JSON list of C-alpha atoms in Angstrom, two decimals:
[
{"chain": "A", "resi": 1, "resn": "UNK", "atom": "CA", "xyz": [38.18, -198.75, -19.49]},
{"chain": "A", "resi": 2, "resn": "UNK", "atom": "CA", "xyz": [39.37, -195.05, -20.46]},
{"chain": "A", "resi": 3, "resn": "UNK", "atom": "CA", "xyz": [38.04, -192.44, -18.63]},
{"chain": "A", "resi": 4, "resn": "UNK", "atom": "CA", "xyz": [35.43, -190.98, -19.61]},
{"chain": "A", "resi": 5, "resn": "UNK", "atom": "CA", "xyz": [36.56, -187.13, -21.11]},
{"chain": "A", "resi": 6, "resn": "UNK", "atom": "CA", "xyz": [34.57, -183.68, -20.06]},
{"chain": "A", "resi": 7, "resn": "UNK", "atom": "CA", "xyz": [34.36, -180.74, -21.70]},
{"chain": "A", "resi": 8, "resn": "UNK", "atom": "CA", "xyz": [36.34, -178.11, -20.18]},
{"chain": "A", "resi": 9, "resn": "UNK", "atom": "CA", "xyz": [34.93, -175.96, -17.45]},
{"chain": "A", "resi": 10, "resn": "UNK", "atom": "CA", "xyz": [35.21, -172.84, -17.84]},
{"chain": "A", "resi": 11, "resn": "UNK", "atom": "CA", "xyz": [34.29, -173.25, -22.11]},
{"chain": "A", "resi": 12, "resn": "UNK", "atom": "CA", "xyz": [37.74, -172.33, -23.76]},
{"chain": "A", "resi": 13, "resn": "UNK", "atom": "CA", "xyz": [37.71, -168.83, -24.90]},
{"chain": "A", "resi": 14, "resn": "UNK", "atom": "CA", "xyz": [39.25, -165.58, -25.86]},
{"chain": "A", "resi": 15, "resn": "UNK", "atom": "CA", "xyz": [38.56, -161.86, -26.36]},
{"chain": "A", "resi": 16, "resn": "UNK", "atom": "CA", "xyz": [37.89, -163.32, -29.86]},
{"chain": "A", "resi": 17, "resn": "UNK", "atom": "CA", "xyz": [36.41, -167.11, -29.71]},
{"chain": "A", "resi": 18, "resn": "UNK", "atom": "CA", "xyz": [34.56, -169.19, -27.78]},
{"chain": "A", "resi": 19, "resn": "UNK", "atom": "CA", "xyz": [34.75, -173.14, -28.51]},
{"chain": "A", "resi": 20, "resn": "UNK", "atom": "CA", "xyz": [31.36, -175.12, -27.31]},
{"chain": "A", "resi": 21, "resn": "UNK", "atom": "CA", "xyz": [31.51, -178.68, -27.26]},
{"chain": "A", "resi": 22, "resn": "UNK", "atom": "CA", "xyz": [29.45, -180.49, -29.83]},
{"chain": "A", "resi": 23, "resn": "UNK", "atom": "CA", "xyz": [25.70, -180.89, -29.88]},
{"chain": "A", "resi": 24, "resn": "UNK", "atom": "CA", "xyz": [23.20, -181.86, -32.72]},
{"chain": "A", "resi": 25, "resn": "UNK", "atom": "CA", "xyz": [22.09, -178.46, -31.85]},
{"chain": "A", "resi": 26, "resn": "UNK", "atom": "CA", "xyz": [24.80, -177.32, -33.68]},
{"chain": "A", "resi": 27, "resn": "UNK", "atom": "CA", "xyz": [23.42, -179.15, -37.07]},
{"chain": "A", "resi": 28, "resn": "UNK", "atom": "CA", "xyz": [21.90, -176.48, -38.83]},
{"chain": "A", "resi": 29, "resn": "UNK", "atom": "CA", "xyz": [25.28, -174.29, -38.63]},
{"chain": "A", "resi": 30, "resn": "UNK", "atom": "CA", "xyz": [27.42, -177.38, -39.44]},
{"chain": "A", "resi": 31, "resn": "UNK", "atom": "CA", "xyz": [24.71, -178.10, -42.39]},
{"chain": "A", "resi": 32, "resn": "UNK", "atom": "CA", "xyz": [25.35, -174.82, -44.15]},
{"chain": "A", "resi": 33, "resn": "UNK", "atom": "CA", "xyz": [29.10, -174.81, -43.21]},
{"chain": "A", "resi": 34, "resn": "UNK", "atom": "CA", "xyz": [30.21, -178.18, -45.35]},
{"chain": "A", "resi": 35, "resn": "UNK", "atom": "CA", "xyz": [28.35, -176.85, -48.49]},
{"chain": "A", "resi": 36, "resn": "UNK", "atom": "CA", "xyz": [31.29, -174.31, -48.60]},
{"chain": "A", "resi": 37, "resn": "UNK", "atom": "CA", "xyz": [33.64, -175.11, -51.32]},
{"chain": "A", "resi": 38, "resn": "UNK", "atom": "CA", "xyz": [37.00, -175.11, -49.29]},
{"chain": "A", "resi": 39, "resn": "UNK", "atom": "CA", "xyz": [36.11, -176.85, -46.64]},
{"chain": "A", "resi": 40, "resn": "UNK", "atom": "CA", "xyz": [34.84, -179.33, -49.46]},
{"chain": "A", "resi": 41, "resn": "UNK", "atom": "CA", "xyz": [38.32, -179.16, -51.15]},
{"chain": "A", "resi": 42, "resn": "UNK", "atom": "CA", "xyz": [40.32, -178.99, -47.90]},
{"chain": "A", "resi": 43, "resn": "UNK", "atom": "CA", "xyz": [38.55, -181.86, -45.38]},
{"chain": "A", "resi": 44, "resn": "UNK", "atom": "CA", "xyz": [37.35, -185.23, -45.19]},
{"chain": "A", "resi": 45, "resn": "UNK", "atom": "CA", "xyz": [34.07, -184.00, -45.58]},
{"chain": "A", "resi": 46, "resn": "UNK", "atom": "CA", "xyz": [32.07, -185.36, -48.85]},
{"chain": "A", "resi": 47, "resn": "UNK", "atom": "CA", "xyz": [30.92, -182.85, -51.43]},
{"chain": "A", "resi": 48, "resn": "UNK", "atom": "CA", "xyz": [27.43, -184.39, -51.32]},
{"chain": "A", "resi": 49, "resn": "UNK", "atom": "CA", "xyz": [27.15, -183.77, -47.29]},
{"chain": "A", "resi": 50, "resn": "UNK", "atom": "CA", "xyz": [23.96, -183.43, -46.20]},
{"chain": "A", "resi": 51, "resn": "UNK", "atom": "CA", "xyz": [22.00, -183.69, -42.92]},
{"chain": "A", "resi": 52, "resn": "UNK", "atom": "CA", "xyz": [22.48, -187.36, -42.54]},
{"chain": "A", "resi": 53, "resn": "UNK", "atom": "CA", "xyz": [26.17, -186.35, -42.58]},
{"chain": "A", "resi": 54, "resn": "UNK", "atom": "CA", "xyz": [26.21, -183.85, -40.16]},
{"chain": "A", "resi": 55, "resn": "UNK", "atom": "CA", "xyz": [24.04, -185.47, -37.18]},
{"chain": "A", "resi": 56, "resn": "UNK", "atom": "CA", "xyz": [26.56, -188.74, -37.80]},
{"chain": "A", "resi": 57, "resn": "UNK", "atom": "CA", "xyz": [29.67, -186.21, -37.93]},
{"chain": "A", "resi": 58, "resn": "UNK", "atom": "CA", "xyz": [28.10, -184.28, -34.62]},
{"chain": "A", "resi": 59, "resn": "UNK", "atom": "CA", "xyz": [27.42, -187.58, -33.03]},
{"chain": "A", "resi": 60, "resn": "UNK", "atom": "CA", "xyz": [31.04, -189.43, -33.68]},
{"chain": "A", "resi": 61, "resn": "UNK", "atom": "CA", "xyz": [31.72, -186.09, -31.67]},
{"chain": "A", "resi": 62, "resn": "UNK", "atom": "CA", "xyz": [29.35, -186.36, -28.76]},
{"chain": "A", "resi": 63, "resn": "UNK", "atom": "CA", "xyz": [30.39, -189.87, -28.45]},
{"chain": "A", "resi": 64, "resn": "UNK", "atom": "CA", "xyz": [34.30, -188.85, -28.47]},
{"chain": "A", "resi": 65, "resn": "UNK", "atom": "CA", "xyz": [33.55, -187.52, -25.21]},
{"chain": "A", "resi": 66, "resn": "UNK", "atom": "CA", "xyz": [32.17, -190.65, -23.55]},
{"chain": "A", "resi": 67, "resn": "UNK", "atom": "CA", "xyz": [34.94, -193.08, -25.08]},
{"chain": "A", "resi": 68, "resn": "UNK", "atom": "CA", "xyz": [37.44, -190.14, -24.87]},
{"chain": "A", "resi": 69, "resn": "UNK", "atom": "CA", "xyz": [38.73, -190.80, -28.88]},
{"chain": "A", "resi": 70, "resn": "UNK", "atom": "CA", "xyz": [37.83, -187.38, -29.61]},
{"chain": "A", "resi": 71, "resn": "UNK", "atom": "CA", "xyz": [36.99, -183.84, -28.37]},
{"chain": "A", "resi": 72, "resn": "UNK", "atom": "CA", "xyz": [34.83, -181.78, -30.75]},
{"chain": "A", "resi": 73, "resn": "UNK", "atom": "CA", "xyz": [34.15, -178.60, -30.77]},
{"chain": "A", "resi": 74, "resn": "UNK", "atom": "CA", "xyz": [31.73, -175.51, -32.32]},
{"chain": "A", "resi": 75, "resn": "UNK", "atom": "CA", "xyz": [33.79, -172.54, -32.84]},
{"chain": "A", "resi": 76, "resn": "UNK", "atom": "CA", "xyz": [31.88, -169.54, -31.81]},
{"chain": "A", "resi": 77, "resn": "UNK", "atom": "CA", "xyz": [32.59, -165.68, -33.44]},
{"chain": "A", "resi": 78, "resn": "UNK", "atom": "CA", "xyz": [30.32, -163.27, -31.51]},
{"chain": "A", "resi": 79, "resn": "UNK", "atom": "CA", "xyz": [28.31, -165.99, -30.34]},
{"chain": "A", "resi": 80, "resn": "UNK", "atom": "CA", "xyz": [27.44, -167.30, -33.93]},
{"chain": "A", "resi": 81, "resn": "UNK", "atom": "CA", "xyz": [28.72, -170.70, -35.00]},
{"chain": "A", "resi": 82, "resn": "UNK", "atom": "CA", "xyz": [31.40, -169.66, -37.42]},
{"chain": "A", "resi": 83, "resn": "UNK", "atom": "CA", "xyz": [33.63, -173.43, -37.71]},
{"chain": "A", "resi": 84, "resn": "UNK", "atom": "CA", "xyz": [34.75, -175.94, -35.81]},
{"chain": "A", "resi": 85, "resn": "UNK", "atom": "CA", "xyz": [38.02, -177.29, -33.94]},
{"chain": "A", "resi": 86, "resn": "UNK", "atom": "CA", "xyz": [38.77, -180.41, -32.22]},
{"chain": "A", "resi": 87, "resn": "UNK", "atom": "CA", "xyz": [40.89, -182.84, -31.32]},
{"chain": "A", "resi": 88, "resn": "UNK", "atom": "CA", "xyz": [40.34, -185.20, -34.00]},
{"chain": "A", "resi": 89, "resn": "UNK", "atom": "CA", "xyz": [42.02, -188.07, -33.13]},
{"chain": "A", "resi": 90, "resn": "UNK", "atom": "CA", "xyz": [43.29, -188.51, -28.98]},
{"chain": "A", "resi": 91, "resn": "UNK", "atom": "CA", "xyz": [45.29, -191.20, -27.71]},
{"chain": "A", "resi": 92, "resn": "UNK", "atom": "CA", "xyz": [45.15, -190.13, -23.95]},
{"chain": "A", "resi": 93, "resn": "UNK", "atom": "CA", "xyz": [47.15, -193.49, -23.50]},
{"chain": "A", "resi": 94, "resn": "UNK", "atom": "CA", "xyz": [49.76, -192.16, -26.01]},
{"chain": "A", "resi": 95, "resn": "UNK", "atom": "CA", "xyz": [49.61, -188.44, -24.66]},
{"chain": "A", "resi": 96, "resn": "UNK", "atom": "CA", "xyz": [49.40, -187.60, -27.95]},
{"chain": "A", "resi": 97, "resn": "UNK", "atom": "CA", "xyz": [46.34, -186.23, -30.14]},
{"chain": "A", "resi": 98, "resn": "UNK", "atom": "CA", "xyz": [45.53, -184.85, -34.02]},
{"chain": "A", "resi": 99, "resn": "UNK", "atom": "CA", "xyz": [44.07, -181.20, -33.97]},
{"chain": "A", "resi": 100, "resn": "UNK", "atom": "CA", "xyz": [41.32, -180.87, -37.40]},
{"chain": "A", "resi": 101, "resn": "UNK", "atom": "CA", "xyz": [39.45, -177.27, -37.64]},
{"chain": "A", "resi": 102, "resn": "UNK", "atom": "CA", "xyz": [37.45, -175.84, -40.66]},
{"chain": "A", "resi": 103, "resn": "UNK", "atom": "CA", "xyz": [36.17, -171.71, -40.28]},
{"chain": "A", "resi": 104, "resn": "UNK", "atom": "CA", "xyz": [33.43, -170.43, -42.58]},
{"chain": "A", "resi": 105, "resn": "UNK", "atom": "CA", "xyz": [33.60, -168.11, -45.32]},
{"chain": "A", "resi": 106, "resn": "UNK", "atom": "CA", "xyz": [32.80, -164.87, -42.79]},
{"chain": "A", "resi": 107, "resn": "UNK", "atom": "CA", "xyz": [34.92, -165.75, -40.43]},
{"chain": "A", "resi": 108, "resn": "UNK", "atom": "CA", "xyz": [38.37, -166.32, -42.45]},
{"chain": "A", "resi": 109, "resn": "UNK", "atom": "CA", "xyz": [41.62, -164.07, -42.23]},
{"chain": "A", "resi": 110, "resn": "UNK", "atom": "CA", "xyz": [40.05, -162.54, -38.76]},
{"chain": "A", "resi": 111, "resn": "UNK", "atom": "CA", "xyz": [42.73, -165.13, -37.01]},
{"chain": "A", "resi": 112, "resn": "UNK", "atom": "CA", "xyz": [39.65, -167.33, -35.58]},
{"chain": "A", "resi": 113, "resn": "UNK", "atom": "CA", "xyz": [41.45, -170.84, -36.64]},
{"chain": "A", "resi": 114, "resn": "UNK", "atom": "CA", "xyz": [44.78, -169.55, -35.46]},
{"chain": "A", "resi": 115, "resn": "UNK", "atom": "CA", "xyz": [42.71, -168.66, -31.41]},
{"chain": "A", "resi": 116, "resn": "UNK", "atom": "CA", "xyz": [41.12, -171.94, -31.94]},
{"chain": "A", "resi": 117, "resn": "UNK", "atom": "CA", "xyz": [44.19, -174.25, -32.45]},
{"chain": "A", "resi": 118, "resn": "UNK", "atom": "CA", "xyz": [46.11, -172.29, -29.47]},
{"chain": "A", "resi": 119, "resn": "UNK", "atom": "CA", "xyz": [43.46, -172.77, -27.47]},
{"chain": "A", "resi": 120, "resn": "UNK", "atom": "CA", "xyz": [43.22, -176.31, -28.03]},
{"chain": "A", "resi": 121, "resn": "UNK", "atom": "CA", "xyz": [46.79, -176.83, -27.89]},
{"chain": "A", "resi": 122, "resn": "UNK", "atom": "CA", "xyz": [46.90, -175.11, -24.65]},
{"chain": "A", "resi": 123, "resn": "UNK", "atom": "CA", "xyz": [43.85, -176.95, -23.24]},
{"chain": "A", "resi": 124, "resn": "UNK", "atom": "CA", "xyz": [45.65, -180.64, -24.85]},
{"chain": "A", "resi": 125, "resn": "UNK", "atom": "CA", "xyz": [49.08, -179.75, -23.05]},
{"chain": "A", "resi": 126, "resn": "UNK", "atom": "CA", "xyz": [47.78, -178.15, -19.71]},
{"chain": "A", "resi": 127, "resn": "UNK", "atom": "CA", "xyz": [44.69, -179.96, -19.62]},
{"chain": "A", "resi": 128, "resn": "UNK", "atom": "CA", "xyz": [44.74, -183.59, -20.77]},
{"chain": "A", "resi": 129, "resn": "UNK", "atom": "CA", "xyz": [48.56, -184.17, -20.43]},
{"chain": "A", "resi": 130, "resn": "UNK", "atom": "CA", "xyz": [49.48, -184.42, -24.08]},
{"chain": "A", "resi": 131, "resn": "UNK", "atom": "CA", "xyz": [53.06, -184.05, -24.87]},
{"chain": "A", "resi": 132, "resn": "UNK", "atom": "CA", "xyz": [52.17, -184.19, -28.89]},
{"chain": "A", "resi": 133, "resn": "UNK", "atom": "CA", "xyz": [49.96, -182.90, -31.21]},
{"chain": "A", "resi": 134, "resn": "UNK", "atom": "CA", "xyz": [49.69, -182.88, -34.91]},
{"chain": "A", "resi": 135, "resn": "UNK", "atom": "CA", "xyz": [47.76, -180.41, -37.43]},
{"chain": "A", "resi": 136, "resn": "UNK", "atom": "CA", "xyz": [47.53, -182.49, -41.02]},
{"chain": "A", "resi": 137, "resn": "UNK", "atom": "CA", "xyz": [47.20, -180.20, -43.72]},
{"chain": "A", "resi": 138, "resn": "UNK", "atom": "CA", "xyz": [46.80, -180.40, -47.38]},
{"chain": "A", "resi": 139, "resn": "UNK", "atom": "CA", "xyz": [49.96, -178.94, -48.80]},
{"chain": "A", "resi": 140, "resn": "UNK", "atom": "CA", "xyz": [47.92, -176.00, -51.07]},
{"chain": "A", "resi": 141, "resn": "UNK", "atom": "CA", "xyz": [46.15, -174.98, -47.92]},
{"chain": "A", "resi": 142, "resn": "UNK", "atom": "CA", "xyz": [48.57, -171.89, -47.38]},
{"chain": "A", "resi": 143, "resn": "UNK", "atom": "CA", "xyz": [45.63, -170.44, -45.48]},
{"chain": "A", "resi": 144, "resn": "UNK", "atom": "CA", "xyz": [45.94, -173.58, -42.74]},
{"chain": "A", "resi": 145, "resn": "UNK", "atom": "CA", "xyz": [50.02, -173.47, -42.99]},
{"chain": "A", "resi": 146, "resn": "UNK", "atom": "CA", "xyz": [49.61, -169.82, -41.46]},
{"chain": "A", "resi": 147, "resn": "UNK", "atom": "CA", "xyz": [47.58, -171.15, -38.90]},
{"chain": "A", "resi": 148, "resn": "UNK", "atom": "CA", "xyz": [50.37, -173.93, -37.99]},
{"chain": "A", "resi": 149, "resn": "UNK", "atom": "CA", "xyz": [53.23, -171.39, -38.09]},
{"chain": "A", "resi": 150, "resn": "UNK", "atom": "CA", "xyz": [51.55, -168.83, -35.91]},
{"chain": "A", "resi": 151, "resn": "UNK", "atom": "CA", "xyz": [50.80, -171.53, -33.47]},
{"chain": "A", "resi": 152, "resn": "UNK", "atom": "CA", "xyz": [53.65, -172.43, -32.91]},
{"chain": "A", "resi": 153, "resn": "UNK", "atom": "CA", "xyz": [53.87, -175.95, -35.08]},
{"chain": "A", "resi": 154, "resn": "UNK", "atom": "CA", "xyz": [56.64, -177.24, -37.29]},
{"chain": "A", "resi": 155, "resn": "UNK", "atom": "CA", "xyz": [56.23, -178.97, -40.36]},
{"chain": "A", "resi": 156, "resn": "UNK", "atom": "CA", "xyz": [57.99, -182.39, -40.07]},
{"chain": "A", "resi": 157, "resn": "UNK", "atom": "CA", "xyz": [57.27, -183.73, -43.44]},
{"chain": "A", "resi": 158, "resn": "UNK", "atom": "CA", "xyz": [54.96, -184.36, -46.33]},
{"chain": "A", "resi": 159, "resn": "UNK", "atom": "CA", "xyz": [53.16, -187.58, -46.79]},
{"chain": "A", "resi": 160, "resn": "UNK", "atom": "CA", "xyz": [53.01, -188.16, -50.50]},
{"chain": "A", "resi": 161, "resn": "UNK", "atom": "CA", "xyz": [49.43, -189.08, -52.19]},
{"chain": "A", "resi": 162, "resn": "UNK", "atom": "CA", "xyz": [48.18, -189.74, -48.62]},
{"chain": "A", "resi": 163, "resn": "UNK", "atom": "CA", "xyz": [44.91, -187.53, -48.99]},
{"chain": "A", "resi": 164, "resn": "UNK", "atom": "CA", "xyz": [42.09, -189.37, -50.74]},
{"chain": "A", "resi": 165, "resn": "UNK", "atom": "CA", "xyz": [38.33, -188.50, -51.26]},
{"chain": "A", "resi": 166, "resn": "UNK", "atom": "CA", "xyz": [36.44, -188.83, -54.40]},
{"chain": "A", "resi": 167, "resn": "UNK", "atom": "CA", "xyz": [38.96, -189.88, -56.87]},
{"chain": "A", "resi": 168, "resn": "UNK", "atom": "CA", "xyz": [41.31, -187.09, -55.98]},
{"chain": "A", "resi": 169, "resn": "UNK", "atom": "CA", "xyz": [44.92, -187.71, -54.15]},
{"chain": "A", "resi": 170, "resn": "UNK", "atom": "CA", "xyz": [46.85, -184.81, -52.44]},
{"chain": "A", "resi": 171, "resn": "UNK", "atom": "CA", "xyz": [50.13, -184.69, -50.50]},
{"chain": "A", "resi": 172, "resn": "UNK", "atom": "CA", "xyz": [49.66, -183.63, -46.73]},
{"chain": "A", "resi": 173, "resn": "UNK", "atom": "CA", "xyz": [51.70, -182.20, -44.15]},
{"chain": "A", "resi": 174, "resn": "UNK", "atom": "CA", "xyz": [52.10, -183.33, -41.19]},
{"chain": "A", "resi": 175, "resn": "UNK", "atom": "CA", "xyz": [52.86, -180.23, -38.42]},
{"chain": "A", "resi": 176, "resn": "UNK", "atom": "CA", "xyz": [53.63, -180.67, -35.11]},
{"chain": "A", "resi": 177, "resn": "UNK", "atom": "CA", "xyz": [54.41, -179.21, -31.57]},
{"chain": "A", "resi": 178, "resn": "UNK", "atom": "CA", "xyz": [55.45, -180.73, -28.53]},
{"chain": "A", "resi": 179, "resn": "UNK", "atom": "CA", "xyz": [54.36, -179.63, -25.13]},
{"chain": "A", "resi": 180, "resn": "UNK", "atom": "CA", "xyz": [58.23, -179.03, -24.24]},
{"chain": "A", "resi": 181, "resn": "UNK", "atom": "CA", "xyz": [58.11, -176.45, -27.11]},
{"chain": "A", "resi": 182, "resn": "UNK", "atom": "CA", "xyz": [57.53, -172.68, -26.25]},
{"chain": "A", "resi": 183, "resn": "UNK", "atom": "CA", "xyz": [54.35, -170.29, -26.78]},
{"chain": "A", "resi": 184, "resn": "UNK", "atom": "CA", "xyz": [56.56, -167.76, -28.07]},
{"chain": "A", "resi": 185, "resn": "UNK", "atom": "CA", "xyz": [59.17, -169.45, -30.33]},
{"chain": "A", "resi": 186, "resn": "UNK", "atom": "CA", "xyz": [56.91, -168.67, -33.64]},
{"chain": "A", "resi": 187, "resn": "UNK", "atom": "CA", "xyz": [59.35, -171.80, -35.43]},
{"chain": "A", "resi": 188, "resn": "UNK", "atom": "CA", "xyz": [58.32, -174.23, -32.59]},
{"chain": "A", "resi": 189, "resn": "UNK", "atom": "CA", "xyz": [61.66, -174.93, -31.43]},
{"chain": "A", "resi": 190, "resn": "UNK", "atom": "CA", "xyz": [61.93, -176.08, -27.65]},
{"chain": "A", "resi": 191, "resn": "UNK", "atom": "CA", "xyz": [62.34, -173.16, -25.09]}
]
């Protein structure tokens, strides 16, 4: 049996962010965050979510925890939910795990995503014994490929027509960063 994940203690944080791990509490937030029309265009969420959605989104997160498949997390801009970050996919077997974050409309360009994946990253290297994580981003999501290259992760390829939701295909890249690599090497190189 795997063992059974805990959110960190002391909450990851910042002078900027603060990520709380996943509740239902956090539905109404999450309900008005996937109405917004580029984390429609840019996620796996459906453009018809609603709160069924959410509570079975928040729960696959809660459950992560127990089963440790996940780690899920509210991201928190002056105490207001403002997105969310987490490890999407965690293979503690593997030391390896997938890192998926969305930030609302008022919190975008105020580097919120970027604190959020390095504290993650930080948390899934020093932490949980990772020694690889990916970010998998749609290739017209410049906004998210500044997010990878300030944190430190390399783009290793593009998966061709690998996106699909609703009848639409995209290409996605696949970024990564290896625990061996260095904080302050912007192009992820090992230090």
């Amino acid at each position: 049996m795997p063992r059974r994940l805990t959110p960190p203690d002391p909450q990851l944080a910042d002078d900027q962010i603060r990520l709380e791990a996943l509740a239902q509490e956090h539905a109404p937030a999450f309900l008005e965050l996937v109405q917004d029309d580029a984390v429609q265009r840019y996620t796996l969420v459906p453009s018809d979510a609603d709160e069924l959605f959410v509570t079975r989104w928040l729960k696959r997160y809660e459950d992560g925890w127990a089963d440790s498949s996940c780690a899920g997390f509210a991201l928190l801009v002056d105490g207001a939910v403002a997105g969310f970050a987490a490890i999407v996919q965690l293979d503690l077997g593997g030391r390896e795990g997938e890192i998926g974050y969305l930030v609302g409309p008022a919190a975008r360009g105020r580097g919120a995503a970027t604190a959020a994946v390095g504290l993650l990253t930080r948390w899934g290297f020093d932490e949980l014994g990772l020694e690889r994580l990916e970010l998998r981003i749609d290739v017209t999501n410049t906004g998210s490929e500044r997010v990878a290259q300030r944190s430190g992760y390399r783009v290793e390829g593009v998966l061709r027509s690998k996106y699909f939701k609703e009848g639409r295909r995209a290409d996605t890249g696949v970024w990564a960063r290896l625990s061996t690599e260095s904080d302050s090497d912007p192009l992820g190189s090992p230090g």
